[in-house]
Coordinates of C-alpha atoms in Angstrom, one line a residue:
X177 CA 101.4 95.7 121.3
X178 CA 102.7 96.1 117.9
X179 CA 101.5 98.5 114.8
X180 CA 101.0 97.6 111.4
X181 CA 101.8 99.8 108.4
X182 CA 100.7 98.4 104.7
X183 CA 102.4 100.0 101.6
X184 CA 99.9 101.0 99.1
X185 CA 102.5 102.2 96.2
X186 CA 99.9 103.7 93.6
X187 CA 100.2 107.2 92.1
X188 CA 98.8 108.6 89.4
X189 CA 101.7 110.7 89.0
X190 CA 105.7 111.7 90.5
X191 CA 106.1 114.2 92.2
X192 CA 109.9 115.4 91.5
X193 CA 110.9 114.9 95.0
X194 CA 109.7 111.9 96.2
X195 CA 112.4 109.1 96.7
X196 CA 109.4 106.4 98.5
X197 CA 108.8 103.4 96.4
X198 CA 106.0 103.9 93.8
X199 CA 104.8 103.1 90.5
X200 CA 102.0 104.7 88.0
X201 CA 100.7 101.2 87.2
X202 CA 97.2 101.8 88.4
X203 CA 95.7 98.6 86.8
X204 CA 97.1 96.6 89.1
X205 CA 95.8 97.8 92.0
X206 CA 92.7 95.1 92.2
X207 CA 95.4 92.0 92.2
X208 CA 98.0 94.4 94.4
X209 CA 95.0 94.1 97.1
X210 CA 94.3 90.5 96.6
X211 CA 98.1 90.4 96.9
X212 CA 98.2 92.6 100.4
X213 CA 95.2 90.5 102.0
X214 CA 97.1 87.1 101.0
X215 CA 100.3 88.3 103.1
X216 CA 98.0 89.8 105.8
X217 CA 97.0 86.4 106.4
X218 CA 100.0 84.6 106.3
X219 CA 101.8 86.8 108.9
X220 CA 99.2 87.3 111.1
X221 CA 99.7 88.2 115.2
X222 CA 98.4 87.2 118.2
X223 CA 99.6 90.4 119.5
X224 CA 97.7 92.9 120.2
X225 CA 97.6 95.7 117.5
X226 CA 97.7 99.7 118.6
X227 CA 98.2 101.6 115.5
X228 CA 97.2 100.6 111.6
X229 CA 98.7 102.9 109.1
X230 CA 98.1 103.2 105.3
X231 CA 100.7 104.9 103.7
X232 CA 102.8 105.3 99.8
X233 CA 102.1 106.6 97.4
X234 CA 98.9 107.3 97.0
X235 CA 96.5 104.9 99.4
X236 CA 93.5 107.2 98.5
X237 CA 94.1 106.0 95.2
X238 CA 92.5 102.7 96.4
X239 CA 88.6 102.4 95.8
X240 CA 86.6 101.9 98.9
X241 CA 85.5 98.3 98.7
X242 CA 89.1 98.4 98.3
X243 CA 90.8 99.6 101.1
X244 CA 87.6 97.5 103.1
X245 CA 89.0 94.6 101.8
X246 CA 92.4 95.2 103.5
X247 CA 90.5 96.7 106.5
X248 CA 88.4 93.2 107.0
X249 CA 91.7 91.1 106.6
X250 CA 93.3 93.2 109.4
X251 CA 90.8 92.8 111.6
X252 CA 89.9 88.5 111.0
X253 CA 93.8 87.6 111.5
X254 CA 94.8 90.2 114.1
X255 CA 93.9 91.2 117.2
X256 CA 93.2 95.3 116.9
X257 CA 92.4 96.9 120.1
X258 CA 89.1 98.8 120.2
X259 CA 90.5 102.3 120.4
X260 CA 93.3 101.5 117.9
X261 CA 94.2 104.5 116.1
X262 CA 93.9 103.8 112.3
X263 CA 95.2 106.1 109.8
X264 CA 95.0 106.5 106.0
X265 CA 97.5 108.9 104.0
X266 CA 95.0 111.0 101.2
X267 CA 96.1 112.9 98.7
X268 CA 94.0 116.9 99.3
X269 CA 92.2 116.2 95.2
X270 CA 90.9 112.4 95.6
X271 CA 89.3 113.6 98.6
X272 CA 85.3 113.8 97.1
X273 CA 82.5 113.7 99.0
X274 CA 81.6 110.6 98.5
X275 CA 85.4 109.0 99.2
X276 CA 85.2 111.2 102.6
X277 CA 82.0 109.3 103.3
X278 CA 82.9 106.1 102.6
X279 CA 85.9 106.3 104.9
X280 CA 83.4 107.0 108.0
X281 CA 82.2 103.7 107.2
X282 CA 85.4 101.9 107.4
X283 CA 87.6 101.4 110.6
X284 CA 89.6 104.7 109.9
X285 CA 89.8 107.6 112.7
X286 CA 92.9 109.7 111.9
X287 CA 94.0 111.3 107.8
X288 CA 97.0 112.1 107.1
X289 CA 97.1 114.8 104.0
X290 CA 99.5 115.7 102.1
X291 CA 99.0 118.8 101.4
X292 CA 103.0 120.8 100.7
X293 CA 102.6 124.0 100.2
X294 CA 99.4 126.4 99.5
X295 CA 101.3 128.0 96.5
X296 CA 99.9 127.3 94.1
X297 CA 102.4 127.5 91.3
X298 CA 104.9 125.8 93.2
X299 CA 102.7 122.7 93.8
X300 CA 103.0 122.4 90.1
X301 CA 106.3 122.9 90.1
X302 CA 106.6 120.0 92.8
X303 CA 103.9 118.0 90.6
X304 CA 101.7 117.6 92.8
X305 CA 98.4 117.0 91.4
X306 CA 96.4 119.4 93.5
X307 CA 95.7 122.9 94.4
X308 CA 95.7 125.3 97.7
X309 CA 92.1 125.2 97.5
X310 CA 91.3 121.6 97.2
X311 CA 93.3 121.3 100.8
X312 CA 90.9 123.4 102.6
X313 CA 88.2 121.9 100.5
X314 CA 89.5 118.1 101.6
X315 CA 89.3 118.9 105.0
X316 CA 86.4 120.2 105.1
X317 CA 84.4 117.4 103.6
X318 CA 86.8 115.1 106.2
X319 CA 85.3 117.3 108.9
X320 CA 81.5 116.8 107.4
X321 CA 82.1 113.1 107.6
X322 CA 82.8 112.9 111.2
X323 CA 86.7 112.7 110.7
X324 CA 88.0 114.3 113.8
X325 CA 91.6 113.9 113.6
X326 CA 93.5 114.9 110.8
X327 CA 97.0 115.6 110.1
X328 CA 99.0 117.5 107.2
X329 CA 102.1 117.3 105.3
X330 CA 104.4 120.9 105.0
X331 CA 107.5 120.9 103.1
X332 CA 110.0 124.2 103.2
X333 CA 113.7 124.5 102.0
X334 CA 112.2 124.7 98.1
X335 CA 114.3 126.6 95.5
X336 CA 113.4 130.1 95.3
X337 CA 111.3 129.8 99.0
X338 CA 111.4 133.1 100.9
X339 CA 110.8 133.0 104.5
X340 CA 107.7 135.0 103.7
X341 CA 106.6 132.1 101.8
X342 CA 107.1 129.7 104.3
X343 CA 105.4 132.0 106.7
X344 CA 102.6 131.9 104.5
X345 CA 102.3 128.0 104.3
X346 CA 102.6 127.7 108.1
X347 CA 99.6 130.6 108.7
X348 CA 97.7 128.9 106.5
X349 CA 98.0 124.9 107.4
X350 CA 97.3 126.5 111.3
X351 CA 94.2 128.2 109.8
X352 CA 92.6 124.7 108.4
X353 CA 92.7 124.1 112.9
X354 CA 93.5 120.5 112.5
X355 CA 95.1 118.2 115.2
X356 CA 98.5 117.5 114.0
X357 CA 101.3 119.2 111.3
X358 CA 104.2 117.8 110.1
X359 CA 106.6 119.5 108.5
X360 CA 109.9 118.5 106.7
X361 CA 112.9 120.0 105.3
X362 CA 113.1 119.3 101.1
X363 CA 115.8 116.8 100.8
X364 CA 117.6 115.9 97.1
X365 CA 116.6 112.5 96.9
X366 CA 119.1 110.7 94.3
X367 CA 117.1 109.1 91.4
X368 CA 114.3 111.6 91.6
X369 CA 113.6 114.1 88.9
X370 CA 114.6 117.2 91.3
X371 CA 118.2 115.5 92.0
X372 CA 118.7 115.5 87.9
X373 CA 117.4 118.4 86.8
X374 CA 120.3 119.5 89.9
X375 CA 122.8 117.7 89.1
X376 CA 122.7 117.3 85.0
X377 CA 121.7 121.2 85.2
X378 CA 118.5 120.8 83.3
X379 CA 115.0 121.6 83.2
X380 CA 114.2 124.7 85.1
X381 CA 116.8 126.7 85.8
X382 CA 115.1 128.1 88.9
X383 CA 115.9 124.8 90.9
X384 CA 119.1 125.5 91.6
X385 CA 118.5 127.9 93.5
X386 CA 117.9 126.3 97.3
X387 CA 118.0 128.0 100.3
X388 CA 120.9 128.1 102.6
X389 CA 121.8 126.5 105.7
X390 CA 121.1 129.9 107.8
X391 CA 117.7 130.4 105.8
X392 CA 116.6 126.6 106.9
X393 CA 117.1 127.3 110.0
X394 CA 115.3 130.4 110.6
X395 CA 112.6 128.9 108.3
X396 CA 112.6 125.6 111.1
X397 CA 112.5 128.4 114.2
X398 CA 109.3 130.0 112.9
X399 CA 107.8 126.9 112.4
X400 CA 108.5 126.0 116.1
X401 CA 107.3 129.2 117.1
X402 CA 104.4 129.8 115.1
X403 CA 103.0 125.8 115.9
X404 CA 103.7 126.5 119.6
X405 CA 101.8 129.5 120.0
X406 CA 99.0 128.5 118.2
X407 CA 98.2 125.2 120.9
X408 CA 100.7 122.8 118.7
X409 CA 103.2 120.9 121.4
X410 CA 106.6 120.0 119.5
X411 CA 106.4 116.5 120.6
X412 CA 109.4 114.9 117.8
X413 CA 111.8 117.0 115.7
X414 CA 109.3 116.8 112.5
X415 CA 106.3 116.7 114.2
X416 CA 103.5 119.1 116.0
X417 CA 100.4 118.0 117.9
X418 CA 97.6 119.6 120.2
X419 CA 97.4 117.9 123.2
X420 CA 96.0 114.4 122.9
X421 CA 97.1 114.2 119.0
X422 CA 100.3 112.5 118.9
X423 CA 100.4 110.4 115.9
X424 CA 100.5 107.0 118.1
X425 CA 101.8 105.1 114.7
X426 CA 104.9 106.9 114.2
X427 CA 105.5 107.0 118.3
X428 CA 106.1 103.5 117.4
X429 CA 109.2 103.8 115.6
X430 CA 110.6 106.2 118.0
X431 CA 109.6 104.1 120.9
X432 CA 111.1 100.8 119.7
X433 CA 107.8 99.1 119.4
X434 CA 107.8 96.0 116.9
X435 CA 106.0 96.5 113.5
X436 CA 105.0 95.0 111.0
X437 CA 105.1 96.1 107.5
X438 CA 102.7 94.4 104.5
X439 CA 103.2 95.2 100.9
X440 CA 105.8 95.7 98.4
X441 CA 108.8 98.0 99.8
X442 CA 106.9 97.8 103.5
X443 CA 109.7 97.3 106.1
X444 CA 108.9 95.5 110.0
X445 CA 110.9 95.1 113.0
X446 CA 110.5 92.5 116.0
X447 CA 112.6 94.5 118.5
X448 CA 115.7 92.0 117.6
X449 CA 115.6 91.5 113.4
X450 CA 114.1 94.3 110.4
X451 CA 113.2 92.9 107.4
X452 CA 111.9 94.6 104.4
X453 CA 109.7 93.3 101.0
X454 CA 110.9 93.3 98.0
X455 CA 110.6 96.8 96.3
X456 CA 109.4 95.5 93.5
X457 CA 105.6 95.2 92.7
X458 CA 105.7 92.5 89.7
X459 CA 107.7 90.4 91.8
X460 CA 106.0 90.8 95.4
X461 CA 102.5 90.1 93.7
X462 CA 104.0 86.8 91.7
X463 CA 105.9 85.7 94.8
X464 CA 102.7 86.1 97.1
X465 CA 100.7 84.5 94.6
X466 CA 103.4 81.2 94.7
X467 CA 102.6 81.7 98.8
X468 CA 106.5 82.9 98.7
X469 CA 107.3 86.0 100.9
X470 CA 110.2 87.9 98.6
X471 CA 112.4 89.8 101.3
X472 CA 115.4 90.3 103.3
X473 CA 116.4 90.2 107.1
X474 CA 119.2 91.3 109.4
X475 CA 119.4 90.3 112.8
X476 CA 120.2 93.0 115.0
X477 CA 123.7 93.2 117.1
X478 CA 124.0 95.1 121.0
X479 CA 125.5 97.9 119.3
X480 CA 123.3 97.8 116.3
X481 CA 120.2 98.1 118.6
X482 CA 122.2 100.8 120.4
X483 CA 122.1 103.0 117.7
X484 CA 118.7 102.3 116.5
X485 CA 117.8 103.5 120.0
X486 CA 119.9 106.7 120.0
X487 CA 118.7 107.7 116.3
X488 CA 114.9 107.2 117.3
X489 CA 114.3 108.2 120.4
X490 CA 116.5 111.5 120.4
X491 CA 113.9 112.7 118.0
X492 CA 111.4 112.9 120.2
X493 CA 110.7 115.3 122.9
X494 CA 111.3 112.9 125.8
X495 CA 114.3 112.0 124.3
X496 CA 116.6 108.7 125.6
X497 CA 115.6 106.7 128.2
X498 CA 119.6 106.3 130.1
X499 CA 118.1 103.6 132.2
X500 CA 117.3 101.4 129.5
X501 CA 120.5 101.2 128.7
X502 CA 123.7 98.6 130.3
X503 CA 126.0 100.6 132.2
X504 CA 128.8 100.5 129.2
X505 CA 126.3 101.7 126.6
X506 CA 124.9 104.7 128.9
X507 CA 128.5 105.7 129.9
X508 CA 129.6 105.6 126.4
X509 CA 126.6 107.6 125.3
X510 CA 127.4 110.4 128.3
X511 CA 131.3 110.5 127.6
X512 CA 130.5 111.5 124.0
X513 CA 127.5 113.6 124.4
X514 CA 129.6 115.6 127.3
X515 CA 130.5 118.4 124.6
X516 CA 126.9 119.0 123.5
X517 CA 125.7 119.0 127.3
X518 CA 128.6 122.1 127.4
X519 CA 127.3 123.5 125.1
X520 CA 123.7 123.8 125.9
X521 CA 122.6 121.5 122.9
X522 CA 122.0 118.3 124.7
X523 CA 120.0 118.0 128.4
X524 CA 119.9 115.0 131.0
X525 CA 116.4 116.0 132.5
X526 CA 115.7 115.4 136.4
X527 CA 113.8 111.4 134.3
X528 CA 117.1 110.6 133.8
X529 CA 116.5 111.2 130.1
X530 CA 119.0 112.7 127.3
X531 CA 117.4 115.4 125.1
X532 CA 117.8 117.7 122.4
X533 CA 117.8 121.1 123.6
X534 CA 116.0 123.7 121.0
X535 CA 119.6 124.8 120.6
X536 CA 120.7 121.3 119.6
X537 CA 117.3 120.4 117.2
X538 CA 118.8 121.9 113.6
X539 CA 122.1 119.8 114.3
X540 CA 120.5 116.9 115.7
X541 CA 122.1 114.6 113.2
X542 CA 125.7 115.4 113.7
X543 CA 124.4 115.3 117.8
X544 CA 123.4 111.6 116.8
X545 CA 126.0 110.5 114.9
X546 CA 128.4 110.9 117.2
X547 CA 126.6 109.4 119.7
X548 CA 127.0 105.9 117.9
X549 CA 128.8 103.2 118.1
X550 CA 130.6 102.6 115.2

């Protein structure tokens, strides 16, 4: 079983945080498809496919004959289980009536939203091209199209965010009473337009004002505790579902199961090499169009895959399998994860599994980085 994720990079806008591969050239979103459903069919399985996932950028930026274009080459050159789950990322204002519609016509069952915040002047801030109201208004017109699993995006950490404010983003993302949240700490991408304006000291002045370590972490506790007791289970470090909601997609990366990624940027991964497309969407279009596929590869080593397996599946409530690993790898892992199991942050549960403890999820990357191999 493998998923497949296709990289639709199309926005009609930045936002100033946002370090995914994108571009604003909208015109070429026609040939981009043409270009998609070319490499579709070159690297088509004979495995069967769980998950489908649409993601950028902007994939509701895509028409509907569109995105049924790339939906009808998925399904002639792969074999999709019935009850695959098949997701679409939307951005909360291209989300009309008629675009909820026409996605109940195609194979999708699950939207992802990105909705942010529901502050309205820091959306603009962010550059996000919506408002608070159009999320409520987006998922309501999913609902009305027979849509009955939805997901969306919360960022905290901004400059200037109170924990009030995040409070308020949390109450009000639970009040929309969808199946799934995720939520993600602001990062400083380098390149991006927050990271100048940052580190040149330009543009608003306000942005350099970001919350500290102490605030980010009681900002992440209330978010634990406000998702739990409203029916949400914390199923990955980022992630919240009610039961039966787990994004199966994403499960994929944490799980180790292969992938494979179409478009320009889009990454996939066999369970022994990862290769990734050229980021470049002049140059993926011209070398599809020549039948060339521009990318690069690695092959993965023992200890390679070692780590891969530590940084994935520690994120996740289950945590790390020990018994899928050799005996050297599992009592290399335990000697250097001794101090964390002291000290309450780390757990081997009675599955013989290695977890993050709530007291060990806000330092879960130092936790995993010593639990390499380097």
């Amino acid at each position: 079983m493998i998923g497949i994720y296709i990289h639709i990079p199309f926005c009609r806008s930045r936002c100033i945080y946002c370090g995914f591969y994108s571009t604003t050239s909208l015109e070429l979103r026609q040939r981009y498809v043409e270009t998609v459903v070319k490499e579709i069919g070159i690297r088509s399985q004979e495995t069967g496919v769980r998950s489908i996932y649409l993601g950028g950028g902007t994939p509701s930026q895509l028409t509907i004959p569109q995105l049924q274009q790339i939906f009808d080459a998925i399904y002639i050159y792969n074999k999709v289980e019935k009850d695959a789950e098949v997701t679409i990322e939307v951005n909360p204002d291209d989300v009309t009536e008629t675009f909820a519609e026409g996605l109940a016509t195609l194979p999708v069952n699950r939207v992802s939203m990105g909705a942010q915040t529901f502050d309205d002047v820091r959306l603009k801030f962010l550059h996000r091209r919506h408002t608070s109201s159009q999320v409520r208004k987006a998922v309501s017109l999913l609902r009305s199209a027979g849509i009955s699993n939805i997901s969306v995006d919360l960022m905290y950490g901004f400059p200037n965010e109170t924990i009030s404010d995040w409070e308020g983003d949390i109450d009000a993302a639970i009040a929309l009473d969808v199946e799934h949240l995720s939520a993600y700490c602001l990062t400083i991408e380098e390149g991006t337009k927050l990271w100048r304006w940052l580190s040149q000291k330009k543009g608003n002045p306000s942005c350099e004002i970001l919350p500290d370590e102490e605030l980010e972490r009681a900002m992440y506790e209330m978010l634990i505790d406000k998702s739990e007791a409203a029916g949400f289970e914390h199923y990955e470090i980022s992630n919240f579902a009610k039961p039966g909601f787990y994004s199966r997609h994403n499960s994929s990366y944490w799980d180790g199961t292969p992938y494979l990624g179409i478009g320009a940027a889009a990454h996939s991964y066999d369970g022994n090499t990862r290769s990734w497309n050229i980021a470049d969407i002049h140059q993926y279009i011209e070398g599809m169009e020549n039948g060339k596929r521009i990318f690069e590869s690695e092959t993965l080593d023992a200890d390679t895959r070692y780590n891969d397996m530590v940084t994935v599946a520690l994120r996740t409530r289950e945590g790390l399998d020990l018994k899928r690993l050799s005996e050297d790898y599992r009592d290399y892992c335990l000697r250097n994860a001794q101090r964390f199991l002291d000290d309450g942050q780390l757990q081997v549960t009675q599955a013989q599994t290695l977890a993050l403890t709530r007291k060990g999820l806000f330092v879960s990357d130092m936790i995993m980085s010593e639990l390499m191999k380097v």
